[in-house]
Amino acid sequence: MQRTRISEIFSSDSPLGEVLVQGWVKTRRSSRAITFVQVNDGSTLRDLQVVVDEGNPAYPVANALSTGCSVSVTGEVVESQGKGQRFEIQARELQLVGGADPETYPLQKKRHTPEFLREIAHLRPRTNTFGAMARVRSAVAFAIHSFFRERGFQYIQTPIITASDAEGAGSMFRVTTLDLNNPPRREGSVDLGEDFFGRPTFLTVSGQLEAEIFALALSNVYTFGPTFRAENSNTSRHLAEFWMVEPEVAFCELDGLAELAEDFLKYIFGHVLENCDEDMQFFNRWYNEEIISTLKGIVDSRFERITYTEAVDMLLQSGESFEFPISWGVDLQSEHERYLTEKRIGRPVIVTDYPKEIKAFYMRLNDDDRTVGAMDVLAPGIGEIIGGSQREERGDVLLRRLRESGLNEEEYYWYLDLRNYGTVPHAGFGLGFERTVQFITGVSNIRDVIPFPRTPKNAEF
Ligand code: 4AD
Ligand code: MG
């Protein structure tokens, strides 16, 4: 008999008849002569109630089930008399597939703290929160691919091991080799990997520079993969390993890029609202009771656009006392970003034209010679969710900026070549995938929207 997923049972208009259901026990409740087992198989937030009568040969097995056991059940789907569930299954056969000792199984039918759940990363997918998070994350990933596909973008896979530092600043993880059959005898004798590649290599901080190579041939491309930063920031929105989506568009300037970013975010939010209603209702109930209305509001309104200079003026005139004082030339801190989106404007804001000193070498220099064609999208409650720019397409200006930034121009020969051979205006951005999921679900800590968070002092298996 073919397995039926619980989501199918609940989305059907009428009882599905005889089915095979397999999953994990959430709870069991026994009353006289009858046992009710709530089973979840991860296809939906909802548990399916399995009813086992005393006359059933499987009754003793059902009666001994505890949270976390895995079961296989066949039986008839019937209308449920119980509250809050349309259907239940009247068990014909029930098998225990794998037991879970209630003395040691760490999950119980109660709300566990996020901190506790992080300590059991191998079991937390079985909680309602993590199941919902994983389904929403998957839906967002799907929406990202379908948005770009609809717009004729090609998906490009860029390398994880790289020799260049795409952001021209910050800390990277270095790649080393280790012969497990012949481990180093003492600390510090590890081969730094140079023998292998013939040069130092790192885990990528961004696929942008490689994406530019392909944009200058295929026109519209995007990457979607893991990126790594060795920043020692222990905040609720930084990870050492996170996923980034990076579109790169040829024959496109800053305005076109801002349009793309706005359309992109609205598409993702719209997709989630349409396809993840049940999970979103859950997040709305337990994590942020305004999240659904906020997302709907964003889909229906226009993002605000201001320049960095206007943002600084707003902050200076705000009368707020910030921990980091603001003045022209200083990078916006998360408290500034949050003031702008939450208190001042109340919806996402696109801030453009930052001072060149605080942005990467590849951003296009504006005519004022002081600012660059940078673009950050700030979201209420999160701050920066997208960072991007128009790229410097003029070879001579780029060379000057490389030198000013203290970078080795010989190592960037290929990047300069793209300007010397058939250069075109082009622009792109990076969307932080986890920050997006954080925003959509209202989950406050970034460690709780990625299956296996990597943060300083933390890389559980
Ligand atoms: O602003 P960032 O550093 O931009 C770039 O890397 C560009 N090369 C992107 C491009 O233009 N193609 O990073 C982009 C986004 C940020 O806006 C943020 O959402 C996310 O990536 N991000 C992080 N997310 C989690 N943890 C971290 N440590 C992050 N650093 C950046
Ligand atoms: Mg940034």
PDB file of N, CA and C and ligand atoms in Angstrom, residues 166-167 205-209 211-212 223 227-231 233 235-248 257 359-360 362-363 375-377 382-391 427-436 438 446 454, ligand 1:
ATOM      1  N   ALA A 166      36.063  38.799  -2.078  1.00  0.00           N
ATOM      2  CA  ALA A 166      35.089  39.567  -2.862  1.00  0.00           C
ATOM      3  C   ALA A 166      34.706  40.890  -2.215  1.00  0.00           C
ATOM      4  N   GLU A 167      34.721  40.956  -0.911  1.00  0.00           N
ATOM      5  CA  GLU A 167      34.283  42.196  -0.281  1.00  0.00           C
ATOM      6  C   GLU A 167      35.454  43.136   0.003  1.00  0.00           C
ATOM      7  N   VAL A 205      33.171  34.628   0.622  1.00  0.00           N
ATOM      8  CA  VAL A 205      32.276  35.516   1.372  1.00  0.00           C
ATOM      9  C   VAL A 205      31.109  35.956   0.492  1.00  0.00           C
ATOM     10  N   SER A 206      31.226  35.740  -0.812  1.00  0.00           N
ATOM     11  CA  SER A 206      30.194  36.178  -1.754  1.00  0.00           C
ATOM     12  C   SER A 206      30.538  35.642  -3.139  1.00  0.00           C
ATOM     13  N   GLY A 207      29.516  35.265  -3.896  1.00  0.00           N
ATOM     14  CA  GLY A 207      29.759  34.783  -5.258  1.00  0.00           C
ATOM     15  C   GLY A 207      29.705  35.894  -6.294  1.00  0.00           C
ATOM     16  N   GLN A 208      29.662  37.121  -5.811  1.00  0.00           N
ATOM     17  CA  GLN A 208      29.416  38.254  -6.717  1.00  0.00           C
ATOM     18  C   GLN A 208      30.410  38.377  -7.868  1.00  0.00           C
ATOM     19  N   LEU A 209      31.701  38.342  -7.556  1.00  0.00           N
ATOM     20  CA  LEU A 209      32.676  38.624  -8.609  1.00  0.00           C
ATOM     21  C   LEU A 209      32.598  37.578  -9.720  1.00  0.00           C
ATOM     22  N   ALA A 211      29.861  35.869 -10.361  1.00  0.00           N
ATOM     23  CA  ALA A 211      28.568  36.096 -11.016  1.00  0.00           C
ATOM     24  C   ALA A 211      28.702  37.205 -12.067  1.00  0.00           C
ATOM     25  N   GLU A 212      29.517  38.217 -11.781  1.00  0.00           N
ATOM     26  CA  GLU A 212      29.727  39.289 -12.763  1.00  0.00           C
ATOM     27  C   GLU A 212      30.296  38.730 -14.064  1.00  0.00           C
ATOM     28  N   THR A 223      23.140  33.657  -8.301  1.00  0.00           N
ATOM     29  CA  THR A 223      23.724  32.556  -7.550  1.00  0.00           C
ATOM     30  C   THR A 223      22.840  32.343  -6.320  1.00  0.00           C
ATOM     31  N   THR A 227      27.670  31.045   2.001  1.00  0.00           N
ATOM     32  CA  THR A 227      28.792  31.984   2.062  1.00  0.00           C
ATOM     33  C   THR A 227      29.277  32.027   3.505  1.00  0.00           C
ATOM     34  N   PHE A 228      30.496  32.478   3.699  1.00  0.00           N
ATOM     35  CA  PHE A 228      31.158  32.306   5.000  1.00  0.00           C
ATOM     36  C   PHE A 228      31.818  33.592   5.450  1.00  0.00           C
ATOM     37  N   ARG A 229      31.648  33.936   6.688  1.00  0.00           N
ATOM     38  CA  ARG A 229      32.331  35.118   7.226  1.00  0.00           C
ATOM     39  C   ARG A 229      32.848  34.812   8.622  1.00  0.00           C
ATOM     40  N   ALA A 230      34.123  35.103   8.820  1.00  0.00           N
ATOM     41  CA  ALA A 230      34.741  34.808  10.121  1.00  0.00           C
ATOM     42  C   ALA A 230      34.641  35.994  11.063  1.00  0.00           C
ATOM     43  N   GLU A 231      33.566  36.785  10.892  1.00  0.00           N
ATOM     44  CA  GLU A 231      33.357  37.922  11.802  1.00  0.00           C
ATOM     45  C   GLU A 231      33.029  37.367  13.181  1.00  0.00           C
ATOM     46  N   SER A 233      31.032  38.244  15.351  1.00  0.00           N
ATOM     47  CA  SER A 233      29.883  38.988  15.883  1.00  0.00           C
ATOM     48  C   SER A 233      28.825  38.053  16.426  1.00  0.00           C
ATOM     49  N   THR A 235      25.623  38.247  17.352  1.00  0.00           N
ATOM     50  CA  THR A 235      24.368  38.983  17.380  1.00  0.00           C
ATOM     51  C   THR A 235      23.249  38.056  16.918  1.00  0.00           C
ATOM     52  N   SER A 236      22.024  38.551  16.982  1.00  0.00           N
ATOM     53  CA  SER A 236      20.893  37.719  16.568  1.00  0.00           C
ATOM     54  C   SER A 236      20.692  37.758  15.052  1.00  0.00           C
ATOM     55  N   ARG A 237      21.584  38.428  14.307  1.00  0.00           N
ATOM     56  CA  ARG A 237      21.424  38.439  12.843  1.00  0.00           C
ATOM     57  C   ARG A 237      22.702  38.130  12.075  1.00  0.00           C
ATOM     58  N   HIS A 238      23.710  37.578  12.770  1.00  0.00           N
ATOM     59  CA  HIS A 238      24.944  37.182  12.091  1.00  0.00           C
ATOM     60  C   HIS A 238      25.233  35.693  12.261  1.00  0.00           C
ATOM     61  N   LEU A 239      25.612  35.074  11.162  1.00  0.00           N
ATOM     62  CA  LEU A 239      26.067  33.690  11.184  1.00  0.00           C
ATOM     63  C   LEU A 239      27.443  33.637  10.529  1.00  0.00           C
ATOM     64  N   ALA A 240      28.232  32.617  10.874  1.00  0.00           N
ATOM     65  CA  ALA A 240      29.528  32.435  10.211  1.00  0.00           C
ATOM     66  C   ALA A 240      29.335  31.751   8.863  1.00  0.00           C
ATOM     67  N   GLU A 241      28.234  30.982   8.747  1.00  0.00           N
ATOM     68  CA  GLU A 241      27.862  30.352   7.477  1.00  0.00           C
ATOM     69  C   GLU A 241      26.409  30.706   7.200  1.00  0.00           C
ATOM     70  N   PHE A 242      26.164  31.397   6.118  1.00  0.00           N
ATOM     71  CA  PHE A 242      24.783  31.734   5.772  1.00  0.00           C
ATOM     72  C   PHE A 242      24.599  31.617   4.266  1.00  0.00           C
ATOM     73  N   TRP A 243      23.362  31.613   3.843  1.00  0.00           N
ATOM     74  CA  TRP A 243      23.069  31.467   2.410  1.00  0.00           C
ATOM     75  C   TRP A 243      22.762  32.827   1.813  1.00  0.00           C
ATOM     76  N   MET A 244      23.279  33.030   0.627  1.00  0.00           N
ATOM     77  CA  MET A 244      23.039  34.316  -0.037  1.00  0.00           C
ATOM     78  C   MET A 244      22.531  34.096  -1.458  1.00  0.00           C
ATOM     79  N   VAL A 245      21.616  34.957  -1.882  1.00  0.00           N
ATOM     80  CA  VAL A 245      21.097  34.959  -3.244  1.00  0.00           C
ATOM     81  C   VAL A 245      21.655  36.194  -3.924  1.00  0.00           C
ATOM     82  N   GLU A 246      22.343  36.023  -5.028  1.00  0.00           N
ATOM     83  CA  GLU A 246      22.989  37.169  -5.658  1.00  0.00           C
ATOM     84  C   GLU A 246      22.672  37.287  -7.151  1.00  0.00           C
ATOM     85  N   PRO A 247      21.667  38.092  -7.490  1.00  0.00           N
ATOM     86  CA  PRO A 247      21.438  38.363  -8.910  1.00  0.00           C
ATOM     87  C   PRO A 247      22.458  39.371  -9.429  1.00  0.00           C
ATOM     88  N   GLU A 248      22.807  39.243 -10.689  1.00  0.00           N
ATOM     89  CA  GLU A 248      23.726  40.187 -11.325  1.00  0.00           C
ATOM     90  C   GLU A 248      23.184  40.455 -12.727  1.00  0.00           C
ATOM     91  N   LEU A 257      18.094  48.242 -10.541  1.00  0.00           N
ATOM     92  CA  LEU A 257      18.426  47.264  -9.495  1.00  0.00           C
ATOM     93  C   LEU A 257      17.478  47.399  -8.308  1.00  0.00           C
ATOM     94  N   LYS A 359      32.317  51.680   1.677  1.00  0.00           N
ATOM     95  CA  LYS A 359      31.786  50.609   0.819  1.00  0.00           C
ATOM     96  C   LYS A 359      32.901  49.957   0.002  1.00  0.00           C
ATOM     97  N   ALA A 360      32.574  48.838  -0.640  1.00  0.00           N
ATOM     98  CA  ALA A 360      33.592  48.034  -1.326  1.00  0.00           C
ATOM     99  C   ALA A 360      34.121  48.728  -2.582  1.00  0.00           C
ATOM    100  N   TYR A 362      34.451  47.835  -5.586  1.00  0.00           N
ATOM    101  CA  TYR A 362      33.840  47.589  -6.899  1.00  0.00           C
ATOM    102  C   TYR A 362      32.595  48.439  -7.167  1.00  0.00           C
ATOM    103  N   MET A 363      32.162  49.228  -6.178  1.00  0.00           N
ATOM    104  CA  MET A 363      30.926  49.993  -6.379  1.00  0.00           C
ATOM    105  C   MET A 363      31.193  51.222  -7.240  1.00  0.00           C
ATOM    106  N   MET A 375      23.429  50.307  -2.682  1.00  0.00           N
ATOM    107  CA  MET A 375      22.008  50.198  -2.354  1.00  0.00           C
ATOM    108  C   MET A 375      21.822  49.156  -1.254  1.00  0.00           C
ATOM    109  N   ASP A 376      21.288  49.561  -0.126  1.00  0.00           N
ATOM    110  CA  ASP A 376      20.932  48.602   0.923  1.00  0.00           C
ATOM    111  C   ASP A 376      19.417  48.632   1.098  1.00  0.00           C
ATOM    112  N   VAL A 377      18.818  47.476   1.242  1.00  0.00           N
ATOM    113  CA  VAL A 377      17.388  47.430   1.568  1.00  0.00           C
ATOM    114  C   VAL A 377      17.276  47.105   3.061  1.00  0.00           C
ATOM    115  N   ILE A 382      14.671  43.995  11.375  1.00  0.00           N
ATOM    116  CA  ILE A 382      15.867  43.245  10.993  1.00  0.00           C
ATOM    117  C   ILE A 382      17.013  44.193  10.665  1.00  0.00           C
ATOM    118  N   GLY A 383      16.695  45.279   9.941  1.00  0.00           N
ATOM    119  CA  GLY A 383      17.763  46.127   9.417  1.00  0.00           C
ATOM    120  C   GLY A 383      18.135  45.652   8.028  1.00  0.00           C
ATOM    121  N   GLU A 384      19.421  45.629   7.715  1.00  0.00           N
ATOM    122  CA  GLU A 384      19.857  45.303   6.346  1.00  0.00           C
ATOM    123  C   GLU A 384      19.516  43.873   5.967  1.00  0.00           C
ATOM    124  N   ILE A 385      18.768  43.757   4.893  1.00  0.00           N
ATOM    125  CA  ILE A 385      18.391  42.422   4.418  1.00  0.00           C
ATOM    126  C   ILE A 385      19.013  42.175   3.038  1.00  0.00           C
ATOM    127  N   ILE A 386      19.235  43.293   2.305  1.00  0.00           N
ATOM    128  CA  ILE A 386      19.884  43.233   0.991  1.00  0.00           C
ATOM    129  C   ILE A 386      20.995  44.269   0.957  1.00  0.00           C
ATOM    130  N   GLY A 387      22.139  43.881   0.381  1.00  0.00           N
ATOM    131  CA  GLY A 387      23.205  44.846   0.101  1.00  0.00           C
ATOM    132  C   GLY A 387      23.606  44.694  -1.349  1.00  0.00           C
ATOM    133  N   GLY A 388      23.704  45.804  -2.076  1.00  0.00           N
ATOM    134  CA  GLY A 388      24.063  45.685  -3.488  1.00  0.00           C
ATOM    135  C   GLY A 388      24.590  46.984  -4.039  1.00  0.00           C
ATOM    136  N   SER A 389      24.817  46.999  -5.339  1.00  0.00           N
ATOM    137  CA  SER A 389      25.331  48.222  -5.958  1.00  0.00           C
ATOM    138  C   SER A 389      25.340  48.118  -7.474  1.00  0.00           C
ATOM    139  N   GLN A 390      25.473  49.297  -8.099  1.00  0.00           N
ATOM    140  CA  GLN A 390      25.896  49.315  -9.485  1.00  0.00           C
ATOM    141  C   GLN A 390      27.413  49.119  -9.446  1.00  0.00           C
ATOM    142  N   ARG A 391      27.951  48.350 -10.378  1.00  0.00           N
ATOM    143  CA  ARG A 391      29.380  48.041 -10.361  1.00  0.00           C
ATOM    144  C   ARG A 391      30.155  49.066 -11.176  1.00  0.00           C
ATOM    145  N   ALA A 427      24.816  45.738 -12.543  1.00  0.00           N
ATOM    146  CA  ALA A 427      24.492  45.939 -11.136  1.00  0.00           C
ATOM    147  C   ALA A 427      23.977  44.640 -10.549  1.00  0.00           C
ATOM    148  N   GLY A 428      24.113  44.514  -9.242  1.00  0.00           N
ATOM    149  CA  GLY A 428      23.628  43.298  -8.588  1.00  0.00           C
ATOM    150  C   GLY A 428      23.511  43.493  -7.089  1.00  0.00           C
ATOM    151  N   PHE A 429      22.885  42.532  -6.441  1.00  0.00           N
ATOM    152  CA  PHE A 429      22.777  42.624  -4.986  1.00  0.00           C
ATOM    153  C   PHE A 429      22.853  41.247  -4.354  1.00  0.00           C
ATOM    154  N   GLY A 430      23.012  41.238  -3.044  1.00  0.00           N
ATOM    155  CA  GLY A 430      22.983  39.992  -2.278  1.00  0.00           C
ATOM    156  C   GLY A 430      21.863  40.057  -1.256  1.00  0.00           C
ATOM    157  N   LEU A 431      21.006  39.033  -1.263  1.00  0.00           N
ATOM    158  CA  LEU A 431      19.945  38.928  -0.260  1.00  0.00           C
ATOM    159  C   LEU A 431      20.376  37.895   0.770  1.00  0.00           C
ATOM    160  N   GLY A 432      20.354  38.271   2.042  1.00  0.00           N
ATOM    161  CA  GLY A 432      20.644  37.309   3.103  1.00  0.00           C
ATOM    162  C   GLY A 432      19.436  36.398   3.272  1.00  0.00           C
ATOM    163  N   PHE A 433      19.622  35.113   2.953  1.00  0.00           N
ATOM    164  CA  PHE A 433      18.498  34.172   2.957  1.00  0.00           C
ATOM    165  C   PHE A 433      17.934  33.995   4.373  1.00  0.00           C
ATOM    166  N   GLU A 434      18.807  33.834   5.357  1.00  0.00           N
ATOM    167  CA  GLU A 434      18.319  33.633   6.733  1.00  0.00           C
ATOM    168  C   GLU A 434      17.638  34.888   7.270  1.00  0.00           C
ATOM    169  N   ARG A 435      18.199  36.056   6.958  1.00  0.00           N
ATOM    170  CA  ARG A 435      17.531  37.280   7.434  1.00  0.00           C
ATOM    171  C   ARG A 435      16.142  37.407   6.824  1.00  0.00           C
ATOM    172  N   THR A 436      16.007  36.927   5.589  1.00  0.00           N
ATOM    173  CA  THR A 436      14.693  36.968   4.932  1.00  0.00           C
ATOM    174  C   THR A 436      13.718  36.030   5.650  1.00  0.00           C
ATOM    175  N   GLN A 438      13.961  35.059   8.687  1.00  0.00           N
ATOM    176  CA  GLN A 438      13.724  35.683   9.996  1.00  0.00           C
ATOM    177  C   GLN A 438      12.609  36.721   9.886  1.00  0.00           C
ATOM    178  N   ILE A 446      18.591  34.558  14.494  1.00  0.00           N
ATOM    179  CA  ILE A 446      18.965  33.936  13.215  1.00  0.00           C
ATOM    180  C   ILE A 446      19.382  32.476  13.388  1.00  0.00           C
ATOM    181  N   ARG A 454      26.049  27.996  12.445  1.00  0.00           N
ATOM    182  CA  ARG A 454      27.471  28.100  12.776  1.00  0.00           C
ATOM    183  C   ARG A 454      27.738  29.510  13.245  1.00  0.00           C
TER     184      ARG A 454
HETATM  185  O1  4AD B   1      26.049  43.422   2.206  1.00  0.00           O
HETATM  186  P1  4AD B   1      26.820  42.180   1.897  1.00  0.00           P
HETATM  187  O2  4AD B   1      28.110  41.973   2.608  1.00  0.00           O
HETATM  188  O3  4AD B   1      27.017  42.195   0.337  1.00  0.00           O
HETATM  189  C1  4AD B   1      27.796  41.364  -0.408  1.00  0.00           C
HETATM  190  O4  4AD B   1      28.395  40.393  -0.014  1.00  0.00           O
HETATM  191  C2  4AD B   1      27.742  41.679  -1.877  1.00  0.00           C
HETATM  192  N1  4AD B   1      28.889  41.033  -2.532  1.00  0.00           N
HETATM  193  C3  4AD B   1      26.425  41.207  -2.451  1.00  0.00           C
HETATM  194  C4  4AD B   1      26.272  41.532  -3.909  1.00  0.00           C
HETATM  195  O5  4AD B   1      26.205  42.683  -4.248  1.00  0.00           O
HETATM  196  N2  4AD B   1      26.185  40.549  -4.761  1.00  0.00           N
HETATM  197  O6  4AD B   1      25.900  40.907   2.182  1.00  0.00           O
HETATM  198  C5  4AD B   1      24.641  40.776   1.547  1.00  0.00           C
HETATM  199  C6  4AD B   1      23.585  40.351   2.528  1.00  0.00           C
HETATM  200  C7  4AD B   1      23.354  41.322   3.674  1.00  0.00           C
HETATM  201  O7  4AD B   1      22.486  42.356   3.282  1.00  0.00           O
HETATM  202  C8  4AD B   1      22.737  40.431   4.731  1.00  0.00           C
HETATM  203  O8  4AD B   1      21.361  40.249   4.494  1.00  0.00           O
HETATM  204  C9  4AD B   1      23.445  39.116   4.490  1.00  0.00           C
HETATM  205  O9  4AD B   1      23.961  39.143   3.181  1.00  0.00           O
HETATM  206  N3  4AD B   1      24.554  38.921   5.420  1.00  0.00           N
HETATM  207  C10 4AD B   1      24.528  38.072   6.471  1.00  0.00           C
HETATM  208  N4  4AD B   1      23.570  37.244   6.917  1.00  0.00           N
HETATM  209  C11 4AD B   1      23.848  36.490   8.002  1.00  0.00           C
HETATM  210  N5  4AD B   1      25.026  36.516   8.652  1.00  0.00           N
HETATM  211  C12 4AD B   1      26.047  37.315   8.246  1.00  0.00           C
HETATM  212  N6  4AD B   1      27.220  37.305   8.881  1.00  0.00           N
HETATM  213  C13 4AD B   1      25.796  38.154   7.101  1.00  0.00           C
HETATM  214  N7  4AD B   1      26.547  39.054   6.426  1.00  0.00           N
HETATM  215  C14 4AD B   1      25.779  39.500   5.418  1.00  0.00           C
END
